[in-house]
Amino acid sequence: PVLRPRQATESMIKIGTWSENLPGPATPTKRKRNDENAAPSPKPHRTRGANAFLKPNLNWTHFGMSFVVCDVKGSAASDKFVQLAPGMTMAQVYFDCMANFDEQEAKRVGDYNYDLGVYWARSRLLFDMRMSSTENGTSVPQGDRPVGLASMPSISASRLVQVET
């Protein structure tokens, strides 16, 4: 099993709408590519009234977290263009963003842990089956090691173990 990569859209939360059209590209390359003489037409997700989001950014170097205001596609924008949803404050927005991030991260890691448990249970069952068949003289064991995923038969996880809490 492999821990799937974190996706920015999973931890983004809607915080309000854009109070005005967001400015166009700031870099000369993008302006040139977009024909700097043409009248700029903002993308629909960066126009006034479109949804604004907040996403957390982990900083592994300094063991910290920062927050970025962005559009629906994850492109950063200034928070001065955000009109918060009624009744929301920036403190509440940061709290909600962290709570959502924690929930999504727990789900992502929990799914991985479940897959890992199934993997090891399958490996143990296959090892035990090999050992019991060897005692009967029907095959040779492959050793006390986990079995590769590609060589495992498909076994439904619900048929392996049912845990009641």
mmCIF file of C-alpha atoms in Angstrom:
data_model
loop_
_atom_site.group_PDB
_atom_site.id
_atom_site.type_symbol
_atom_site.label_atom_id
_atom_site.label_comp_id
_atom_site.label_asym_id
_atom_site.label_seq_id
_atom_site.Cartn_x
_atom_site.Cartn_y
_atom_site.Cartn_z
ATOM 1 C CA PRO A 1 0.000 0.000 0.000
ATOM 2 C CA VAL A 2 1.068 3.540 -0.730
ATOM 3 C CA LEU A 3 -0.061 6.640 1.127
ATOM 4 C CA ARG A 4 -1.797 8.680 -1.535
ATOM 5 C CA PRO A 5 -0.548 12.235 -2.016
ATOM 6 C CA ARG A 6 -2.323 15.052 -0.237
ATOM 7 C CA GLN A 7 -4.517 17.110 -2.580
ATOM 8 C CA ALA A 8 -4.962 20.823 -1.966
ATOM 9 C CA THR A 9 -8.657 20.740 -2.850
ATOM 10 C CA GLU A 10 -9.367 18.302 -0.006
ATOM 11 C CA SER A 11 -8.420 20.789 2.676
ATOM 12 C CA MET A 12 -9.737 23.972 1.017
ATOM 13 C CA ILE A 13 -12.802 25.583 2.558
ATOM 14 C CA LYS A 14 -15.112 28.195 1.101
ATOM 15 C CA ILE A 15 -14.759 31.435 3.038
ATOM 16 C CA GLY A 16 -16.796 33.869 0.953
ATOM 17 C CA THR A 17 -16.733 35.517 -2.453
ATOM 18 C CA TRP A 18 -14.499 37.896 -4.369
ATOM 19 C CA SER A 19 -15.480 41.538 -3.781
ATOM 20 C CA GLU A 20 -14.105 42.541 -7.201
ATOM 21 C CA ASN A 21 -12.497 40.963 -10.249
ATOM 22 C CA LEU A 22 -9.048 39.684 -9.398
ATOM 23 C CA PRO A 23 -6.098 41.319 -11.191
ATOM 24 C CA GLY A 24 -4.590 39.583 -14.211
ATOM 25 C CA PRO A 25 -1.174 37.944 -14.394
ATOM 26 C CA ALA A 26 1.648 39.912 -12.818
ATOM 27 C CA THR A 27 4.590 38.337 -14.649
ATOM 28 C CA PRO A 28 5.694 39.673 -18.067
ATOM 29 C CA THR A 29 5.744 36.172 -19.561
ATOM 30 C CA LYS A 30 2.105 35.545 -18.733
ATOM 31 C CA ARG A 31 1.093 39.042 -19.889
ATOM 32 C CA LYS A 32 2.892 38.461 -23.183
ATOM 33 C CA ARG A 33 1.306 35.059 -23.623
ATOM 34 C CA ASN A 34 -2.107 36.606 -22.941
ATOM 35 C CA ASP A 35 -1.501 39.411 -25.494
ATOM 36 C CA GLU A 36 -0.890 42.490 -23.399
ATOM 37 C CA ASN A 37 -2.680 44.778 -25.918
ATOM 38 C CA ALA A 38 -5.953 42.848 -25.713
ATOM 39 C CA ALA A 39 -8.558 43.880 -23.176
ATOM 40 C CA PRO A 40 -8.130 41.606 -20.171
ATOM 41 C CA SER A 41 -11.033 39.288 -19.558
ATOM 42 C CA PRO A 42 -10.900 37.675 -16.136
ATOM 43 C CA LYS A 43 -11.553 33.988 -15.841
ATOM 44 C CA PRO A 44 -15.026 33.177 -14.461
ATOM 45 C CA HIS A 45 -13.622 31.710 -11.223
ATOM 46 C CA ARG A 46 -11.680 34.955 -10.582
ATOM 47 C CA THR A 47 -14.545 37.415 -11.144
ATOM 48 C CA ARG A 48 -16.571 39.360 -8.607
ATOM 49 C CA GLY A 49 -19.020 37.087 -6.810
ATOM 50 C CA ALA A 50 -17.104 33.848 -7.512
ATOM 51 C CA ASN A 51 -16.260 31.671 -4.519
ATOM 52 C CA ALA A 52 -13.098 32.383 -2.526
ATOM 53 C CA PHE A 53 -11.332 29.632 -0.590
ATOM 54 C CA LEU A 54 -8.719 29.230 2.108
ATOM 55 C CA LYS A 55 -6.211 26.390 2.046
ATOM 56 C CA PRO A 56 -3.525 25.442 4.547
ATOM 57 C CA ASN A 57 0.115 25.041 3.513
ATOM 58 C CA LEU A 58 2.400 22.873 5.602
ATOM 59 C CA ASN A 59 5.961 24.094 6.057
ATOM 60 C CA TRP A 60 8.011 20.999 6.890
ATOM 61 C CA THR A 61 11.227 23.005 7.275
ATOM 62 C CA HIS A 62 9.923 25.178 10.109
ATOM 63 C CA PHE A 63 7.212 22.779 11.338
ATOM 64 C CA GLY A 64 4.542 25.393 10.797
ATOM 65 C CA MET A 65 1.453 26.084 8.801
ATOM 66 C CA SER A 66 0.419 29.062 6.744
ATOM 67 C CA PHE A 67 -2.856 29.837 5.027
ATOM 68 C CA VAL A 68 -3.414 30.943 1.440
ATOM 69 C CA VAL A 69 -6.513 32.620 0.045
ATOM 70 C CA CYS A 70 -7.195 31.118 -3.378
ATOM 71 C CA ASP A 71 -9.745 30.609 -6.125
ATOM 72 C CA VAL A 72 -11.518 27.334 -6.875
ATOM 73 C CA LYS A 73 -8.524 26.104 -8.902
ATOM 74 C CA GLY A 74 -6.073 26.757 -6.056
ATOM 75 C CA SER A 75 -4.409 29.878 -7.528
ATOM 76 C CA ALA A 76 -3.396 32.307 -4.800
ATOM 77 C CA ALA A 77 -4.958 35.742 -4.461
ATOM 78 C CA SER A 78 -4.855 38.579 -1.967
ATOM 79 C CA ASP A 79 -7.182 38.415 1.015
ATOM 80 C CA LYS A 80 -8.051 42.082 0.452
ATOM 81 C CA PHE A 81 -10.373 40.957 -2.376
ATOM 82 C CA VAL A 82 -12.383 38.584 -0.155
ATOM 83 C CA GLN A 83 -15.815 39.364 1.186
ATOM 84 C CA LEU A 84 -16.286 36.884 4.023
ATOM 85 C CA ALA A 85 -19.519 34.929 4.304
ATOM 86 C CA PRO A 86 -22.045 36.533 6.682
ATOM 87 C CA GLY A 87 -21.231 35.888 10.333
ATOM 88 C CA MET A 88 -17.671 34.737 9.612
ATOM 89 C CA THR A 89 -14.510 36.266 11.066
ATOM 90 C CA MET A 90 -10.940 35.535 9.996
ATOM 91 C CA ALA A 91 -10.344 33.758 13.315
ATOM 92 C CA GLN A 92 -13.332 31.480 12.630
ATOM 93 C CA VAL A 93 -12.162 30.907 9.063
ATOM 94 C CA TYR A 94 -8.688 29.804 10.255
ATOM 95 C CA PHE A 95 -10.247 27.526 12.870
ATOM 96 C CA ASP A 96 -12.602 25.934 10.323
ATOM 97 C CA CYS A 97 -9.758 25.476 7.850
ATOM 98 C CA MET A 98 -7.587 23.695 10.448
ATOM 99 C CA ALA A 99 -10.496 21.512 11.596
ATOM 100 C CA ASN A 100 -11.223 20.531 7.990
ATOM 101 C CA PHE A 101 -7.531 19.846 7.339
ATOM 102 C CA ASP A 102 -7.305 17.617 10.426
ATOM 103 C CA GLU A 103 -10.417 15.702 9.377
ATOM 104 C CA GLN A 104 -9.198 15.174 5.802
ATOM 105 C CA GLU A 105 -5.706 14.165 6.927
ATOM 106 C CA ALA A 106 -7.110 11.658 9.437
ATOM 107 C CA LYS A 107 -9.247 10.146 6.668
ATOM 108 C CA ARG A 108 -6.317 9.969 4.231
ATOM 109 C CA VAL A 109 -3.992 8.320 6.767
ATOM 110 C CA GLY A 110 -6.806 6.132 8.133
ATOM 111 C CA ASP A 111 -7.493 4.746 4.658
ATOM 112 C CA TYR A 112 -3.797 3.950 4.300
ATOM 113 C CA ASN A 113 -3.666 2.257 7.717
ATOM 114 C CA TYR A 114 -6.707 0.148 6.828
ATOM 115 C CA ASP A 115 -5.091 -0.924 3.527
ATOM 116 C CA LEU A 116 -1.868 -1.743 5.378
ATOM 117 C CA GLY A 117 -3.761 -3.888 7.906
ATOM 118 C CA VAL A 118 -5.476 -5.778 5.082
ATOM 119 C CA TYR A 119 -2.123 -6.256 3.356
ATOM 120 C CA TRP A 120 -0.501 -7.761 6.447
ATOM 121 C CA ALA A 121 -3.545 -9.928 7.221
ATOM 122 C CA ARG A 122 -3.494 -11.295 3.660
ATOM 123 C CA SER A 123 0.240 -11.933 3.898
ATOM 124 C CA ARG A 124 -0.181 -13.812 7.165
ATOM 125 C CA LEU A 125 -3.067 -15.906 5.844
ATOM 126 C CA LEU A 126 -1.132 -16.837 2.719
ATOM 127 C CA PHE A 127 1.944 -17.699 4.771
ATOM 128 C CA ASP A 128 -0.116 -19.908 7.097
ATOM 129 C CA MET A 129 -1.767 -21.597 4.099
ATOM 130 C CA ARG A 130 1.675 -22.295 2.600
ATOM 131 C CA MET A 131 2.979 -23.671 5.890
ATOM 132 C CA SER A 132 -0.006 -25.973 6.400
ATOM 133 C CA SER A 133 0.216 -27.245 2.827
ATOM 134 C CA THR A 134 3.948 -27.936 3.329
ATOM 135 C CA GLU A 135 3.214 -30.012 6.391
ATOM 136 C CA ASN A 136 0.899 -32.071 4.181
ATOM 137 C CA GLY A 137 3.674 -32.329 1.576
ATOM 138 C CA THR A 138 1.816 -30.441 -1.129
ATOM 139 C CA SER A 139 4.102 -27.404 -1.633
ATOM 140 C CA VAL A 140 7.226 -25.581 -0.440
ATOM 141 C CA PRO A 141 6.920 -22.449 1.795
ATOM 142 C CA GLN A 142 8.313 -19.186 0.461
ATOM 143 C CA GLY A 143 9.686 -18.017 3.817
ATOM 144 C CA ASP A 144 8.492 -15.802 6.651
ATOM 145 C CA ARG A 145 8.141 -12.545 4.737
ATOM 146 C CA PRO A 146 5.304 -10.419 3.418
ATOM 147 C CA VAL A 147 3.943 -11.422 0.055
ATOM 148 C CA GLY A 148 4.077 -8.856 -2.776
ATOM 149 C CA LEU A 149 0.741 -7.283 -3.686
ATOM 150 C CA ALA A 150 0.963 -8.405 -7.314
ATOM 151 C CA SER A 151 1.198 -12.086 -6.357
ATOM 152 C CA MET A 152 -1.681 -12.047 -3.852
ATOM 153 C CA PRO A 153 -5.071 -13.429 -4.759
ATOM 154 C CA SER A 154 -7.960 -11.031 -4.310
ATOM 155 C CA ILE A 155 -9.622 -11.464 -0.918
ATOM 156 C CA SER A 156 -12.419 -9.217 0.257
ATOM 157 C CA ALA A 157 -11.404 -7.337 3.398
ATOM 158 C CA SER A 158 -14.833 -7.917 4.901
ATOM 159 C CA ARG A 159 -14.216 -11.678 4.718
ATOM 160 C CA LEU A 160 -10.889 -11.447 6.571
ATOM 161 C CA VAL A 161 -11.752 -9.911 9.903
ATOM 162 C CA GLN A 162 -14.839 -8.253 11.231
ATOM 163 C CA VAL A 163 -14.066 -5.934 14.124
ATOM 164 C CA GLU A 164 -16.868 -4.804 16.389
ATOM 165 C CA THR A 165 -16.472 -1.709 18.517
#
